[in-house]
């Protein structure tokens, strides 16, 4: 079955990390309501949502994507690039532990760093962004961890945005939604690409669940472009979390695994 791990928005989100945005007030209740609506969309699409409890001292802990990489064969706890975020992995580890029978849980050891927002999976290839959060040692450690499971790592330089997945996400098995200002799109070789509308520079982040795309309502022109290409969109409002530099993929870890035994 499809699982989605999420985490309640921390009351400390007002102290979140910011790299490319100026700080603006974040309305905690509004952020939480939008986050719940996002979870409901995941549920409607068939996911069993497991929301981890709030971490009041970890401002960015709602962005669970950055803490782990969950593949069919292995789950890997990552080492986020921002020191303020390293404590987030503990809670996520406990959630993933429960799926341990299905796949081993490993940990990316330092000194390298990788944020999950920099890891874009397409089949057996992991495209990994070299960003302000993910360094060369992290990419090498990640490549070594996944190689025995048949995954190849390809590095992509990222500039001007936080993560690779701010600039490119998969919208089909062989197609990416991209923001060419922040990555060299030719790096993706034979893959087909759809560009964001120029008025919507942050519009390249979509979360693919089955045959649908969770997509922020803030980007209507790009949404129209995707619909005209035949994509079925599930609009989500995430503008409060966008002030914390979060987008749709950041707020969940979505993976297939057997249903958990309710007695476990
Ligand atoms: C951070 O700077 O780490 C958070 N404020 C935003 C993280 C967003 N995560 C993601 O795109 N995967």
GROMACS .gro file of C-alpha atoms and ligand atoms in nm:
model
  276
    1UNK     CA    1   0.000   0.000   0.000
    2UNK     CA    2   0.095   0.363  -0.038
    3UNK     CA    3   0.232   0.532   0.276
    4UNK     CA    4   0.297   0.900   0.338
    5UNK     CA    5   0.495   1.018   0.639
    6UNK     CA    6   0.431   1.380   0.734
    7UNK     CA    7   0.501   1.589   1.043
    8UNK     CA    8   0.294   1.851   1.221
    9UNK     CA    9   0.411   2.208   1.150
   10UNK     CA   10   0.638   2.318   1.436
   11UNK     CA   11   0.539   2.624   1.638
   12UNK     CA   12   0.903   2.728   1.584
   13UNK     CA   13   0.853   2.760   1.206
   14UNK     CA   14   0.881   3.137   1.240
   15UNK     CA   15   1.255   3.068   1.300
   16UNK     CA   16   1.294   2.849   0.991
   17UNK     CA   17   1.603   2.846   0.772
   18UNK     CA   18   1.580   3.091   0.481
   19UNK     CA   19   1.827   3.104   0.195
   20UNK     CA   20   1.667   3.280  -0.100
   21UNK     CA   21   1.365   3.449   0.056
   22UNK     CA   22   1.330   3.743   0.294
   23UNK     CA   23   1.160   3.658   0.623
   24UNK     CA   24   0.786   3.725   0.631
   25UNK     CA   25   0.547   3.651   0.917
   26UNK     CA   26   0.407   3.297   0.905
   27UNK     CA   27   0.059   3.232   1.041
   28UNK     CA   28   0.101   2.902   1.227
   29UNK     CA   29  -0.266   2.807   1.230
   30UNK     CA   30  -0.303   2.882   0.862
   31UNK     CA   31   0.012   2.682   0.786
   32UNK     CA   32  -0.127   2.389   0.986
   33UNK     CA   33  -0.466   2.407   0.815
   34UNK     CA   34  -0.304   2.409   0.472
   35UNK     CA   35  -0.081   2.119   0.574
   36UNK     CA   36  -0.385   1.918   0.690
   37UNK     CA   37  -0.560   1.985   0.360
   38UNK     CA   38  -0.247   1.858   0.181
   39UNK     CA   39  -0.259   1.540   0.393
   40UNK     CA   40  -0.625   1.494   0.304
   41UNK     CA   41  -0.540   1.506  -0.067
   42UNK     CA   42  -0.278   1.235  -0.010
   43UNK     CA   43  -0.541   1.027   0.171
   44UNK     CA   44  -0.792   1.079  -0.105
   45UNK     CA   45  -0.531   0.950  -0.349
   46UNK     CA   46  -0.504   0.631  -0.146
   47UNK     CA   47  -0.211   0.699   0.086
   48UNK     CA   48  -0.212   0.598   0.450
   49UNK     CA   49  -0.086   0.919   0.610
   50UNK     CA   50   0.122   0.888   0.926
   51UNK     CA   51   0.163   1.232   1.079
   52UNK     CA   52   0.454   1.253   1.323
   53UNK     CA   53   0.402   1.466   1.627
   54UNK     CA   54   0.519   1.823   1.642
   55UNK     CA   55   0.884   1.893   1.724
   56UNK     CA   56   0.850   2.228   1.902
   57UNK     CA   57   1.226   2.294   1.892
   58UNK     CA   58   1.285   2.199   1.527
   59UNK     CA   59   1.162   2.488   1.309
   60UNK     CA   60   1.181   2.310   0.971
   61UNK     CA   61   1.067   1.965   1.080
   62UNK     CA   62   0.749   1.976   0.868
   63UNK     CA   63   0.977   1.935   0.564
   64UNK     CA   64   1.030   1.562   0.617
   65UNK     CA   65   1.148   1.506   0.261
   66UNK     CA   66   1.491   1.640   0.352
   67UNK     CA   67   1.557   1.383   0.624
   68UNK     CA   68   1.538   1.053   0.438
   69UNK     CA   69   1.543   0.879   0.103
   70UNK     CA   70   1.299   0.588   0.082
   71UNK     CA   71   1.354   0.345  -0.203
   72UNK     CA   72   1.190   0.006  -0.255
   73UNK     CA   73   1.507  -0.171  -0.144
   74UNK     CA   74   1.642   0.055   0.130
   75UNK     CA   75   1.555   0.356   0.341
   76UNK     CA   76   1.841   0.593   0.407
   77UNK     CA   77   1.841   0.853   0.681
   78UNK     CA   78   2.016   1.156   0.541
   79UNK     CA   79   2.240   1.418   0.699
   80UNK     CA   80   2.080   1.756   0.623
   81UNK     CA   81   2.312   2.037   0.523
   82UNK     CA   82   2.174   2.288   0.773
   83UNK     CA   83   2.299   2.202   1.126
   84UNK     CA   84   1.969   2.328   1.269
   85UNK     CA   85   1.795   2.044   1.084
   86UNK     CA   86   2.010   1.745   1.187
   87UNK     CA   87   1.789   1.666   1.486
   88UNK     CA   88   1.493   1.603   1.259
   89UNK     CA   89   1.604   1.257   1.152
   90UNK     CA   90   1.529   1.091   1.487
   91UNK     CA   91   1.151   1.116   1.465
   92UNK     CA   92   1.149   1.012   1.101
   93UNK     CA   93   1.377   0.717   1.179
   94UNK     CA   94   1.125   0.588   1.433
   95UNK     CA   95   0.850   0.603   1.170
   96UNK     CA   96   1.063   0.426   0.909
   97UNK     CA   97   1.182   0.164   1.161
   98UNK     CA   98   0.832   0.022   1.158
   99UNK     CA   99   0.884  -0.066   0.792
  100UNK     CA  100   1.221  -0.221   0.864
  101UNK     CA  101   1.099  -0.575   0.800
  102UNK     CA  102   1.027  -0.466   0.445
  103UNK     CA  103   1.349  -0.272   0.381
  104UNK     CA  104   1.668  -0.212   0.580
  105UNK     CA  105   1.719   0.129   0.739
  106UNK     CA  106   2.063   0.278   0.685
  107UNK     CA  107   2.216   0.609   0.781
  108UNK     CA  108   2.429   0.842   0.571
  109UNK     CA  109   2.736   0.903   0.785
  110UNK     CA  110   2.916   1.237   0.792
  111UNK     CA  111   3.104   1.447   0.719
  112UNK     CA  112   2.911   1.478   0.392
  113UNK     CA  113   2.562   1.625   0.376
  114UNK     CA  114   2.257   1.554   0.159
  115UNK     CA  115   1.910   1.710   0.179
  116UNK     CA  116   1.634   1.490   0.039
  117UNK     CA  117   1.510   1.790  -0.161
  118UNK     CA  118   1.821   1.743  -0.374
  119UNK     CA  119   1.742   1.382  -0.467
  120UNK     CA  120   1.526   1.328  -0.774
  121UNK     CA  121   1.456   0.964  -0.860
  122UNK     CA  122   1.367   0.849  -1.208
  123UNK     CA  123   1.370   0.470  -1.236
  124UNK     CA  124   1.712   0.344  -1.129
  125UNK     CA  125   1.876   0.686  -1.158
  126UNK     CA  126   1.907   0.930  -0.870
  127UNK     CA  127   1.977   1.280  -0.994
  128UNK     CA  128   2.141   1.457  -0.700
  129UNK     CA  129   2.170   1.833  -0.681
  130UNK     CA  130   2.495   1.992  -0.566
  131UNK     CA  131   2.347   2.280  -0.371
  132UNK     CA  132   2.422   2.488  -0.064
  133UNK     CA  133   2.291   2.186   0.135
  134UNK     CA  134   2.432   1.885  -0.051
  135UNK     CA  135   2.809   1.858  -0.087
  136UNK     CA  136   3.050   1.635  -0.282
  137UNK     CA  137   3.116   1.405   0.014
  138UNK     CA  138   2.742   1.364   0.064
  139UNK     CA  139   2.687   1.274  -0.302
  140UNK     CA  140   2.971   1.018  -0.285
  141UNK     CA  141   2.832   0.863   0.035
  142UNK     CA  142   2.485   0.847  -0.114
  143UNK     CA  143   2.616   0.684  -0.433
  144UNK     CA  144   2.802   0.421  -0.226
  145UNK     CA  145   2.491   0.346  -0.018
  146UNK     CA  146   2.257   0.291  -0.312
  147UNK     CA  147   2.496   0.127  -0.562
  148UNK     CA  148   2.452  -0.225  -0.414
  149UNK     CA  149   2.079  -0.185  -0.477
  150UNK     CA  150   2.127  -0.105  -0.844
  151UNK     CA  151   2.087   0.274  -0.839
  152UNK     CA  152   2.314   0.510  -1.029
  153UNK     CA  153   2.381   0.863  -0.902
  154UNK     CA  154   2.417   1.156  -1.142
  155UNK     CA  155   2.522   1.490  -1.001
  156UNK     CA  156   2.352   1.812  -1.116
  157UNK     CA  157   2.479   2.161  -1.033
  158UNK     CA  158   2.210   2.380  -0.876
  159UNK     CA  159   2.235   2.756  -0.850
  160UNK     CA  160   1.985   3.025  -0.754
  161UNK     CA  161   1.743   2.804  -0.560
  162UNK     CA  162   1.750   2.589  -0.250
  163UNK     CA  163   1.732   2.234  -0.385
  164UNK     CA  164   1.737   2.041  -0.711
  165UNK     CA  165   1.365   1.974  -0.669
  166UNK     CA  166   1.299   2.349  -0.656
  167UNK     CA  167   1.419   2.340  -1.018
  168UNK     CA  168   1.308   2.000  -1.149
  169UNK     CA  169   1.061   1.729  -1.049
  170UNK     CA  170   0.936   1.417  -1.226
  171UNK     CA  171   0.587   1.442  -1.371
  172UNK     CA  172   0.603   1.112  -1.563
  173UNK     CA  173   0.850   0.824  -1.590
  174UNK     CA  174   1.043   1.008  -1.859
  175UNK     CA  175   0.937   1.370  -1.814
  176UNK     CA  176   1.042   1.657  -1.589
  177UNK     CA  177   0.885   1.987  -1.496
  178UNK     CA  178   1.178   2.231  -1.497
  179UNK     CA  179   1.291   2.584  -1.418
  180UNK     CA  180   1.584   2.627  -1.660
  181UNK     CA  181   1.718   2.937  -1.481
  182UNK     CA  182   1.856   2.723  -1.198
  183UNK     CA  183   1.991   2.406  -1.364
  184UNK     CA  184   2.141   2.300  -1.695
  185UNK     CA  185   1.845   2.113  -1.838
  186UNK     CA  186   2.061   1.949  -2.109
  187UNK     CA  187   2.214   1.748  -1.824
  188UNK     CA  188   1.901   1.532  -1.828
  189UNK     CA  189   1.984   1.394  -2.173
  190UNK     CA  190   1.698   1.207  -2.331
  191UNK     CA  191   1.430   1.304  -2.082
  192UNK     CA  192   1.142   1.521  -2.200
  193UNK     CA  193   1.094   1.849  -2.018
  194UNK     CA  194   0.813   2.099  -1.960
  195UNK     CA  195   0.920   2.448  -1.854
  196UNK     CA  196   0.744   2.652  -1.589
  197UNK     CA  197   0.571   2.967  -1.705
  198UNK     CA  198   0.826   3.250  -1.683
  199UNK     CA  199   0.598   3.440  -1.443
  200UNK     CA  200   0.609   3.148  -1.199
  201UNK     CA  201   0.976   3.086  -1.119
  202UNK     CA  202   0.898   2.864  -0.817
  203UNK     CA  203   0.656   2.644  -1.013
  204UNK     CA  204   0.880   2.345  -1.089
  205UNK     CA  205   0.791   2.147  -0.778
  206UNK     CA  206   0.515   1.890  -0.829
  207UNK     CA  207   0.449   1.573  -0.629
  208UNK     CA  208   0.352   1.276  -0.842
  209UNK     CA  209   0.117   1.031  -0.671
  210UNK     CA  210  -0.006   0.758  -0.903
  211UNK     CA  211  -0.135   0.932  -1.214
  212UNK     CA  212  -0.199   1.268  -1.039
  213UNK     CA  213   0.022   1.566  -0.958
  214UNK     CA  214  -0.014   1.758  -0.632
  215UNK     CA  215   0.057   2.109  -0.745
  216UNK     CA  216   0.052   2.446  -0.571
  217UNK     CA  217  -0.246   2.664  -0.653
  218UNK     CA  218  -0.004   2.959  -0.659
  219UNK     CA  219   0.109   2.872  -1.014
  220UNK     CA  220  -0.201   2.882  -1.238
  221UNK     CA  221  -0.023   2.951  -1.567
  222UNK     CA  222   0.208   2.651  -1.531
  223UNK     CA  223  -0.090   2.447  -1.410
  224UNK     CA  224  -0.276   2.535  -1.731
  225UNK     CA  225   0.024   2.431  -1.935
  226UNK     CA  226   0.032   2.093  -1.755
  227UNK     CA  227  -0.342   2.040  -1.796
  228UNK     CA  228  -0.320   2.111  -2.168
  229UNK     CA  229  -0.056   1.836  -2.186
  230UNK     CA  230  -0.306   1.597  -2.027
  231UNK     CA  231  -0.186   1.595  -1.666
  232UNK     CA  232  -0.444   1.558  -1.389
  233UNK     CA  233  -0.365   1.809  -1.114
  234UNK     CA  234  -0.463   1.813  -0.748
  235UNK     CA  235  -0.433   2.179  -0.646
  236UNK     CA  236  -0.302   2.242  -0.294
  237UNK     CA  237  -0.268   2.573  -0.110
  238UNK     CA  238   0.070   2.587   0.059
  239UNK     CA  239   0.147   2.956   0.053
  240UNK     CA  240   0.219   2.980   0.430
  241UNK     CA  241   0.481   2.706   0.404
  242UNK     CA  242   0.614   2.863   0.084
  243UNK     CA  243   0.724   3.156   0.304
  244UNK     CA  244   0.953   2.902   0.473
  245UNK     CA  245   1.087   2.797   0.130
  246UNK     CA  246   0.882   2.478   0.134
  247UNK     CA  247   0.686   2.329  -0.155
  248UNK     CA  248   0.473   2.022  -0.223
  249UNK     CA  249   0.737   1.749  -0.232
  250UNK     CA  250   0.904   1.871   0.090
  251UNK     CA  251   0.608   1.796   0.314
  252UNK     CA  252   0.595   1.417   0.281
  253UNK     CA  253   0.786   1.097   0.228
  254UNK     CA  254   0.568   0.888  -0.002
  255UNK     CA  255   0.648   0.523  -0.062
  256UNK     CA  256   0.496   0.182  -0.136
  257UNK     CA  257   0.525  -0.078   0.139
  258UNK     CA  258   0.308  -0.353   0.284
  259UNK     CA  259   0.038  -0.240   0.526
  260UNK     CA  260   0.162  -0.225   0.884
  261UNK     CA  261   0.028  -0.476   1.134
  262UNK     CA  262  -0.205  -0.266   1.355
  263UNK     CA  263  -0.089  -0.467   1.660
  264UNK     CA  264   0.279  -0.381   1.594
  265LIG     C1  265   1.507   2.495   0.479
  265LIG     O1  266   1.563   2.596   0.442
  265LIG     O2  267   1.565   2.391   0.504
  265LIG     C2  268   1.356   2.500   0.494
  265LIG     N1  269   1.319   2.632   0.538
  265LIG     C3  270   1.287   2.466   0.365
  265LIG     C4  271   1.311   2.325   0.322
  265LIG     C5  272   1.232   2.288   0.201
  265LIG     N2  273   1.254   2.154   0.166
  265LIG     C6  274   1.254   2.107   0.043
  265LIG     O3  275   1.242   2.181  -0.053
  265LIG     N3  276   1.275   1.978   0.027
   0.00000   0.00000   0.00000
